[in-house]
mmCIF file of C-alpha atoms and ligand atoms in Angstrom:
data_model
loop_
_atom_site.group_PDB
_atom_site.id
_atom_site.type_symbol
_atom_site.label_atom_id
_atom_site.label_comp_id
_atom_site.label_asym_id
_atom_site.label_seq_id
_atom_site.Cartn_x
_atom_site.Cartn_y
_atom_site.Cartn_z
ATOM 1 C CA MET A 1 -18.848 -46.056 9.548
ATOM 2 C CA ALA A 2 -18.085 -47.766 6.234
ATOM 3 C CA ARG A 3 -14.931 -46.599 4.565
ATOM 4 C CA THR A 4 -15.006 -44.956 1.166
ATOM 5 C CA VAL A 5 -12.537 -46.177 -1.431
ATOM 6 C CA TYR A 6 -11.714 -44.639 -4.794
ATOM 7 C CA VAL A 7 -11.873 -47.310 -7.516
ATOM 8 C CA ASN A 8 -11.432 -46.418 -11.174
ATOM 9 C CA GLY A 9 -13.299 -43.157 -11.271
ATOM 10 C CA SER A 10 -15.804 -43.597 -8.425
ATOM 11 C CA TYR A 11 -15.866 -43.201 -4.669
ATOM 12 C CA VAL A 12 -17.578 -46.348 -3.411
ATOM 13 C CA SER A 13 -18.190 -47.911 -0.042
ATOM 14 C CA GLU A 14 -15.602 -50.486 0.970
ATOM 15 C CA ARG A 15 -17.952 -53.411 0.364
ATOM 16 C CA ASN A 16 -18.318 -52.338 -3.287
ATOM 17 C CA ALA A 17 -14.632 -51.613 -3.744
ATOM 18 C CA VAL A 18 -13.899 -54.459 -6.150
ATOM 19 C CA VAL A 19 -11.871 -54.877 -9.315
ATOM 20 C CA HIS A 20 -12.519 -56.976 -12.396
ATOM 21 C CA TYR A 21 -11.260 -60.588 -12.306
ATOM 22 C CA GLU A 22 -9.169 -59.840 -15.375
ATOM 23 C CA ASP A 23 -7.435 -56.872 -13.822
ATOM 24 C CA ARG A 24 -3.781 -57.520 -14.585
ATOM 25 C CA GLY A 25 -2.887 -56.646 -11.013
ATOM 26 C CA TYR A 26 -5.024 -59.556 -9.844
ATOM 27 C CA GLN A 27 -3.810 -62.015 -12.481
ATOM 28 C CA PHE A 28 -0.164 -61.050 -13.006
ATOM 29 C CA ALA A 29 0.718 -58.682 -10.133
ATOM 30 C CA ASP A 30 1.241 -56.280 -13.054
ATOM 31 C CA GLY A 31 1.186 -53.057 -11.084
ATOM 32 C CA VAL A 32 2.740 -50.858 -8.447
ATOM 33 C CA TYR A 33 1.728 -49.229 -5.187
ATOM 34 C CA GLU A 34 2.570 -46.555 -2.659
ATOM 35 C CA VAL A 35 1.874 -46.117 1.036
ATOM 36 C CA ILE A 36 1.916 -42.519 2.274
ATOM 37 C CA LEU A 37 1.912 -41.480 5.919
ATOM 38 C CA VAL A 38 -0.842 -39.104 7.030
ATOM 39 C CA ARG A 39 -0.313 -36.941 10.135
ATOM 40 C CA ARG A 40 -2.516 -34.102 11.298
ATOM 41 C CA GLY A 41 -4.416 -34.535 8.041
ATOM 42 C CA ARG A 42 -1.306 -33.919 5.950
ATOM 43 C CA LEU A 43 0.450 -36.262 3.560
ATOM 44 C CA ILE A 44 4.054 -36.644 4.652
ATOM 45 C CA ASP A 45 6.637 -36.538 1.853
ATOM 46 C CA GLU A 46 3.853 -36.675 -0.736
ATOM 47 C CA ILE A 47 6.068 -35.367 -3.544
ATOM 48 C CA GLN A 48 8.705 -38.065 -3.057
ATOM 49 C CA HIS A 49 6.047 -40.796 -2.932
ATOM 50 C CA LEU A 50 4.364 -39.591 -6.116
ATOM 51 C CA ASP A 51 7.737 -39.180 -7.831
ATOM 52 C CA ARG A 52 8.530 -42.784 -6.910
ATOM 53 C CA LEU A 53 5.111 -43.911 -8.171
ATOM 54 C CA GLU A 54 5.758 -42.238 -11.521
ATOM 55 C CA ARG A 55 9.196 -43.809 -11.711
ATOM 56 C CA SER A 56 7.924 -47.319 -10.876
ATOM 57 C CA LEU A 57 5.234 -46.974 -13.551
ATOM 58 C CA ARG A 58 7.715 -45.695 -16.116
ATOM 59 C CA GLU A 59 10.059 -48.621 -15.452
ATOM 60 C CA LEU A 60 7.181 -51.024 -16.209
ATOM 61 C CA SER A 61 5.760 -49.000 -19.143
ATOM 62 C CA ILE A 62 2.443 -48.551 -17.350
ATOM 63 C CA SER A 63 0.765 -45.176 -17.896
ATOM 64 C CA MET A 64 -0.180 -42.873 -15.048
ATOM 65 C CA PRO A 65 -3.924 -43.357 -14.566
ATOM 66 C CA MET A 66 -4.373 -39.566 -14.674
ATOM 67 C CA GLY A 67 -2.231 -36.448 -14.462
ATOM 68 C CA ARG A 68 -0.496 -35.582 -11.255
ATOM 69 C CA PRO A 69 -2.777 -32.709 -10.109
ATOM 70 C CA PRO A 70 -5.989 -34.788 -10.506
ATOM 71 C CA LEU A 71 -4.273 -37.715 -8.773
ATOM 72 C CA GLU A 72 -3.365 -35.452 -5.853
ATOM 73 C CA ALA A 73 -6.991 -34.263 -5.800
ATOM 74 C CA VAL A 74 -8.263 -37.875 -5.626
ATOM 75 C CA ILE A 75 -5.878 -38.653 -2.761
ATOM 76 C CA HIS A 76 -6.989 -35.584 -0.789
ATOM 77 C CA GLU A 77 -10.653 -36.256 -1.489
ATOM 78 C CA THR A 78 -10.258 -39.873 -0.287
ATOM 79 C CA LEU A 79 -8.691 -38.585 2.924
ATOM 80 C CA ARG A 80 -11.469 -36.031 3.368
ATOM 81 C CA ARG A 81 -14.285 -38.509 2.767
ATOM 82 C CA ASN A 82 -12.819 -40.868 5.371
ATOM 83 C CA PHE A 83 -12.068 -38.154 7.952
ATOM 84 C CA VAL A 84 -8.517 -39.434 8.269
ATOM 85 C CA GLN A 85 -6.235 -37.179 10.282
ATOM 86 C CA GLU A 86 -3.756 -39.843 11.424
ATOM 87 C CA GLY A 87 -3.293 -42.822 9.141
ATOM 88 C CA ILE A 88 -2.136 -43.921 5.723
ATOM 89 C CA ILE A 89 -3.058 -43.598 2.085
ATOM 90 C CA TYR A 90 -2.722 -46.786 0.033
ATOM 91 C CA LEU A 91 -2.524 -46.248 -3.679
ATOM 92 C CA GLN A 92 -2.339 -48.931 -6.348
ATOM 93 C CA VAL A 93 -2.006 -48.654 -10.109
ATOM 94 C CA THR A 94 -2.137 -51.655 -12.444
ATOM 95 C CA ARG A 95 -1.943 -52.128 -16.200
ATOM 96 C CA GLY A 96 -5.710 -52.429 -16.195
ATOM 97 C CA VAL A 97 -8.274 -54.958 -17.373
ATOM 98 C CA ALA A 98 -7.707 -57.090 -20.475
ATOM 99 C CA PRO A 99 -8.296 -60.688 -21.651
ATOM 100 C CA ARG A 100 -5.635 -62.787 -19.938
ATOM 101 C CA ASP A 101 -2.436 -62.756 -21.971
ATOM 102 C CA HIS A 102 1.061 -62.216 -20.631
ATOM 103 C CA THR A 103 1.990 -59.596 -23.241
ATOM 104 C CA PHE A 104 0.766 -56.015 -22.852
ATOM 105 C CA PRO A 105 -2.769 -55.240 -24.038
ATOM 106 C CA LYS A 106 -2.971 -53.006 -27.149
ATOM 107 C CA ALA A 107 -4.527 -49.951 -25.505
ATOM 108 C CA PRO A 108 -4.332 -50.509 -21.770
ATOM 109 C CA ILE A 109 -6.233 -48.249 -19.390
ATOM 110 C CA SER A 110 -4.491 -48.203 -16.015
ATOM 111 C CA SER A 111 -6.573 -49.115 -12.963
ATOM 112 C CA LEU A 112 -6.346 -46.910 -9.896
ATOM 113 C CA VAL A 113 -7.398 -47.681 -6.327
ATOM 114 C CA VAL A 114 -6.915 -45.199 -3.470
ATOM 115 C CA ALA A 115 -7.826 -46.067 0.122
ATOM 116 C CA ALA A 116 -7.355 -44.164 3.380
ATOM 117 C CA LYS A 117 -6.974 -45.930 6.726
ATOM 118 C CA ARG A 118 -6.735 -44.670 10.275
ATOM 119 C CA ARG A 119 -3.699 -45.474 12.377
ATOM 120 C CA ASN A 120 -2.279 -44.196 15.643
ATOM 121 C CA TRP A 121 1.180 -42.725 15.307
ATOM 122 C CA PRO A 122 3.714 -42.084 18.092
ATOM 123 C CA ALA A 123 3.223 -38.984 20.243
ATOM 124 C CA SER A 124 5.777 -36.200 19.869
ATOM 125 C CA ASP A 125 7.692 -37.206 23.022
ATOM 126 C CA SER A 126 7.536 -40.979 22.574
ATOM 127 C CA GLU A 127 10.528 -43.298 22.524
ATOM 128 C CA PRO A 128 10.987 -46.043 19.918
ATOM 129 C CA LYS A 129 10.141 -49.597 20.940
ATOM 130 C CA GLY A 130 12.593 -52.298 19.961
ATOM 131 C CA GLY A 131 11.851 -55.705 18.507
ATOM 132 C CA LEU A 132 13.442 -58.897 17.250
ATOM 133 C CA GLY A 133 14.691 -59.574 13.744
ATOM 134 C CA VAL A 134 15.363 -62.748 11.795
ATOM 135 C CA PHE A 135 17.597 -63.295 8.792
ATOM 136 C CA VAL A 136 15.782 -64.543 5.711
ATOM 137 C CA ARG A 137 17.312 -65.350 2.330
ATOM 138 C CA ASP A 138 16.570 -62.575 -0.174
ATOM 139 C CA GLU A 139 14.719 -64.487 -2.885
ATOM 140 C CA ARG A 140 13.275 -61.510 -4.723
ATOM 141 C CA TRP A 141 13.651 -60.473 -8.349
ATOM 142 C CA ALA A 142 16.434 -58.271 -9.691
ATOM 143 C CA ARG A 143 14.375 -55.033 -9.789
ATOM 144 C CA CYS A 144 13.586 -54.347 -6.148
ATOM 145 C CA ASP A 145 13.860 -50.608 -6.898
ATOM 146 C CA VAL A 146 10.407 -50.869 -8.521
ATOM 147 C CA LYS A 147 7.635 -50.765 -5.921
ATOM 148 C CA SER A 148 5.818 -53.692 -7.485
ATOM 149 C CA ILE A 149 2.686 -55.274 -6.008
ATOM 150 C CA SER A 150 4.373 -58.617 -6.673
ATOM 151 C CA LEU A 151 5.323 -59.182 -3.034
ATOM 152 C CA LEU A 152 5.313 -62.954 -2.602
ATOM 153 C CA PRO A 153 8.917 -63.276 -1.332
ATOM 154 C CA ASN A 154 8.262 -60.367 1.071
ATOM 155 C CA VAL A 155 5.035 -61.995 2.242
ATOM 156 C CA LEU A 156 6.820 -65.296 2.930
ATOM 157 C CA ALA A 157 9.755 -63.593 4.641
ATOM 158 C CA LYS A 158 7.526 -61.487 6.886
ATOM 159 C CA GLU A 159 5.315 -64.428 7.762
ATOM 160 C CA LYS A 160 8.402 -66.382 8.788
ATOM 161 C CA ALA A 161 9.496 -63.437 10.959
ATOM 162 C CA LYS A 162 6.054 -63.253 12.559
ATOM 163 C CA GLN A 163 6.019 -66.999 13.279
ATOM 164 C CA LEU A 164 9.323 -66.538 15.111
ATOM 165 C CA GLY A 165 8.070 -63.567 17.108
ATOM 166 C CA ALA A 166 10.124 -61.041 15.145
ATOM 167 C CA VAL A 167 9.044 -57.626 13.896
ATOM 168 C CA GLU A 168 11.011 -57.755 10.669
ATOM 169 C CA ALA A 169 12.759 -60.106 8.266
ATOM 170 C CA ILE A 170 16.281 -58.932 7.493
ATOM 171 C CA LEU A 171 16.921 -59.988 3.901
ATOM 172 C CA VAL A 172 20.339 -61.385 3.040
ATOM 173 C CA SER A 173 21.525 -62.119 -0.491
ATOM 174 C CA ASP A 174 23.501 -65.271 -1.279
ATOM 175 C CA ASP A 175 26.857 -63.479 -0.926
ATOM 176 C CA GLY A 176 25.972 -62.472 2.654
ATOM 177 C CA THR A 177 25.033 -58.845 1.879
ATOM 178 C CA VAL A 178 22.177 -57.404 3.905
ATOM 179 C CA THR A 179 19.919 -55.757 1.335
ATOM 180 C CA GLU A 180 16.877 -54.459 3.246
ATOM 181 C CA GLY A 181 13.950 -55.569 5.373
ATOM 182 C CA GLY A 182 10.805 -57.392 4.260
ATOM 183 C CA SER A 183 9.063 -53.997 4.126
ATOM 184 C CA SER A 184 11.722 -51.559 5.293
ATOM 185 C CA ASN A 185 15.279 -50.348 4.795
ATOM 186 C CA VAL A 186 17.982 -51.577 7.173
ATOM 187 C CA TRP A 187 20.501 -49.347 8.936
ATOM 188 C CA ILE A 188 23.395 -50.077 11.260
ATOM 189 C CA VAL A 189 25.348 -47.785 13.576
ATOM 190 C CA ASP A 190 29.091 -48.449 13.630
ATOM 191 C CA ARG A 191 31.611 -48.020 16.489
ATOM 192 C CA LYS A 192 32.129 -44.365 15.526
ATOM 193 C CA GLY A 193 28.404 -43.625 15.564
ATOM 194 C CA ALA A 194 28.095 -43.390 11.763
ATOM 195 C CA LEU A 195 25.061 -44.794 9.970
ATOM 196 C CA HIS A 196 25.402 -47.378 7.204
ATOM 197 C CA THR A 197 22.706 -48.449 4.775
ATOM 198 C CA HIS A 198 22.684 -50.293 1.445
ATOM 199 C CA PRO A 199 23.255 -47.945 -1.525
ATOM 200 C CA LEU A 200 20.409 -47.221 -3.932
ATOM 201 C CA GLY A 201 20.210 -49.645 -6.845
ATOM 202 C CA PRO A 202 18.160 -52.563 -8.142
ATOM 203 C CA GLU A 203 18.768 -54.613 -4.967
ATOM 204 C CA ILE A 204 16.621 -52.396 -2.733
ATOM 205 C CA LEU A 205 13.601 -50.150 -2.755
ATOM 206 C CA GLY A 206 14.706 -46.537 -2.436
ATOM 207 C CA GLY A 207 12.640 -45.853 0.675
ATOM 208 C CA VAL A 208 11.252 -42.351 0.969
ATOM 209 C CA THR A 209 11.949 -42.588 4.709
ATOM 210 C CA ARG A 210 15.507 -43.690 3.903
ATOM 211 C CA GLY A 211 16.023 -40.487 1.901
ATOM 212 C CA VAL A 212 14.475 -38.293 4.597
ATOM 213 C CA ILE A 213 16.558 -39.909 7.344
ATOM 214 C CA LYS A 214 19.746 -39.521 5.349
ATOM 215 C CA ARG A 215 19.070 -35.784 5.128
ATOM 216 C CA LEU A 216 17.988 -35.430 8.775
ATOM 217 C CA ALA A 217 21.056 -37.357 9.973
ATOM 218 C CA GLU A 218 23.463 -35.309 7.887
ATOM 219 C CA ASP A 219 21.840 -32.072 9.101
ATOM 220 C CA ALA A 220 22.461 -33.350 12.658
ATOM 221 C CA GLN A 221 26.154 -34.019 11.840
ATOM 222 C CA ILE A 222 25.668 -37.799 11.866
ATOM 223 C CA SER A 223 27.524 -39.286 8.916
ATOM 224 C CA VAL A 224 25.783 -41.648 6.523
ATOM 225 C CA VAL A 225 27.704 -44.273 4.569
ATOM 226 C CA GLU A 226 25.830 -45.788 1.631
ATOM 227 C CA GLU A 227 27.826 -48.952 1.108
ATOM 228 C CA PRO A 228 26.841 -52.620 1.221
ATOM 229 C CA PHE A 229 27.519 -54.456 4.506
ATOM 230 C CA ASP A 230 27.193 -58.120 5.331
ATOM 231 C CA ARG A 231 25.453 -59.994 8.105
ATOM 232 C CA ASN A 232 28.621 -60.134 10.214
ATOM 233 C CA ALA A 233 28.967 -56.352 10.118
ATOM 234 C CA LEU A 234 25.330 -56.107 11.137
ATOM 235 C CA MET A 235 25.749 -58.538 14.042
ATOM 236 C CA ASN A 236 28.786 -56.552 15.229
ATOM 237 C CA ALA A 237 27.082 -53.180 14.916
ATOM 238 C CA ARG A 238 26.382 -51.026 17.962
ATOM 239 C CA GLU A 239 22.780 -50.498 16.910
ATOM 240 C CA VAL A 240 20.471 -51.761 14.168
ATOM 241 C CA PHE A 241 17.187 -50.235 13.052
ATOM 242 C CA VAL A 242 14.773 -50.458 10.139
ATOM 243 C CA THR A 243 12.766 -47.648 8.576
ATOM 244 C CA SER A 244 9.643 -47.152 6.503
ATOM 245 C CA ALA A 245 6.949 -44.518 6.187
ATOM 246 C CA THR A 246 4.663 -46.456 8.531
ATOM 247 C CA SER A 247 7.083 -48.234 10.871
ATOM 248 C CA PHE A 248 9.021 -44.979 11.407
ATOM 249 C CA VAL A 249 12.361 -45.961 12.985
ATOM 250 C CA LYS A 250 12.220 -49.417 14.540
ATOM 251 C CA PRO A 251 15.141 -50.599 16.678
ATOM 252 C CA ILE A 252 16.178 -54.237 16.176
ATOM 253 C CA LEU A 253 17.668 -55.497 19.427
ATOM 254 C CA ASN A 254 18.286 -59.152 18.678
ATOM 255 C CA ILE A 255 18.600 -61.166 15.479
ATOM 256 C CA ASP A 256 18.176 -64.941 15.295
ATOM 257 C CA GLY A 257 18.439 -65.005 19.093
ATOM 258 C CA VAL A 258 21.710 -63.045 19.230
ATOM 259 C CA GLN A 259 21.750 -59.681 20.971
ATOM 260 C CA ILE A 260 22.850 -56.557 19.047
ATOM 261 C CA GLY A 261 25.139 -54.246 21.061
ATOM 262 C CA ASP A 262 23.899 -54.085 24.637
ATOM 263 C CA GLY A 263 20.436 -55.295 23.620
ATOM 264 C CA LYS A 264 18.815 -51.934 24.388
ATOM 265 C CA VAL A 265 17.570 -49.136 22.150
ATOM 266 C CA GLY A 266 20.715 -47.136 21.372
ATOM 267 C CA PRO A 267 21.239 -43.358 21.509
ATOM 268 C CA VAL A 268 21.701 -42.899 17.762
ATOM 269 C CA THR A 269 18.525 -44.857 16.970
ATOM 270 C CA SER A 270 16.627 -42.810 19.571
ATOM 271 C CA ARG A 271 17.910 -39.593 18.069
ATOM 272 C CA ILE A 272 16.980 -40.628 14.513
ATOM 273 C CA PHE A 273 13.534 -41.712 15.721
ATOM 274 C CA SER A 274 12.953 -38.294 17.332
ATOM 275 C CA LEU A 275 14.156 -36.434 14.259
ATOM 276 C CA TYR A 276 11.892 -38.459 11.967
ATOM 277 C CA ASN A 277 8.916 -38.220 14.313
ATOM 278 C CA ALA A 278 9.374 -34.425 14.463
ATOM 279 C CA HIS A 279 9.636 -34.336 10.667
ATOM 280 C CA THR A 280 6.272 -36.101 10.331
ATOM 281 C CA LEU A 281 4.683 -33.760 12.879
ATOM 282 C CA ALA A 282 6.011 -30.717 11.068
ATOM 283 C CA GLY A 283 4.482 -31.992 7.810
HETATM 284 N N1 LIG B 1 11.825 -51.601 1.358
HETATM 285 C C1 LIG B 1 10.725 -52.331 1.124
HETATM 286 C C2 LIG B 1 10.866 -53.701 0.533
HETATM 287 C C3 LIG B 1 9.459 -51.821 1.442
HETATM 288 O O1 LIG B 1 8.336 -52.541 1.208
HETATM 289 C C4 LIG B 1 9.364 -50.549 2.056
HETATM 290 C C5 LIG B 1 8.024 -49.983 2.470
HETATM 291 N N2 LIG B 1 7.208 -49.736 1.393
HETATM 292 C C6 LIG B 1 10.537 -49.827 2.262
HETATM 293 C C7 LIG B 1 11.755 -50.392 1.907
HETATM 294 C C8 LIG B 1 10.510 -48.448 2.884
HETATM 295 O O2 LIG B 1 9.966 -47.524 1.986
HETATM 296 P P1 LIG B 1 9.327 -46.167 2.506
HETATM 297 O O3 LIG B 1 10.340 -45.543 3.415
HETATM 298 O O4 LIG B 1 9.119 -45.372 1.267
HETATM 299 O O5 LIG B 1 8.071 -46.521 3.212
#
């Protein structure tokens, strides 16, 4: 069955889901996006995702394409029309269509695309599966807190990881600090069992999953330290994992061919995975 996509005011079949060649998203990557997890037909952490969307837009002086209640209605209608119970919502807003010129158009009308896709998510009793990581130089711009569609450095980093058989690129800035993953936040577990992750700021995207996991961990008496750490600290950690709305909690067992801890999925990572999985199932 052909998918239905919302494009600028209409629900159209996927094959007709096209944007104008002068959409500023297409020409300048002048836009932002969100990916929201869908489980049992419910949007997980919808409020935080839409808050982040509004923030990203505000930071770029792009207007919301519509008010929040109608936007929520479009998202739910897109889910309904595609019969998605388990999957994702992809949402993209750009500064709209205008004759090509770097400066902002006079009266821009934001473009909005909303798509729903089916995915299989882990069962309630499943265990996380580990994978390999690779270090990649963080070559991104200085506003990684904005969820921009300009993802070229992430694309190159993740392609490099894939070529090397890894599940994620671990991004490292020139001073050796581990910022985040190519499309995830990075966490380490220290000798005392505490979690460490990079603090919020322009160097990283404030992952919605990151925020949820911080709360779930603290509720479970696991301490969370939001301080920068470098690649040596990461290599000496007991456990390493990455998080995002769609990768859940992914253990990283080996980086650049060097084993992390005992090379197996660790107890803290397993626990965090279960807590997050339960959170998504509870809606
Ligand atoms: N950092 C980057 C660079 C990302 O692309 C993502 C996924 N969108 C994340 C972190 C995790 O964000 P979230 O938990 O909101 O999916």
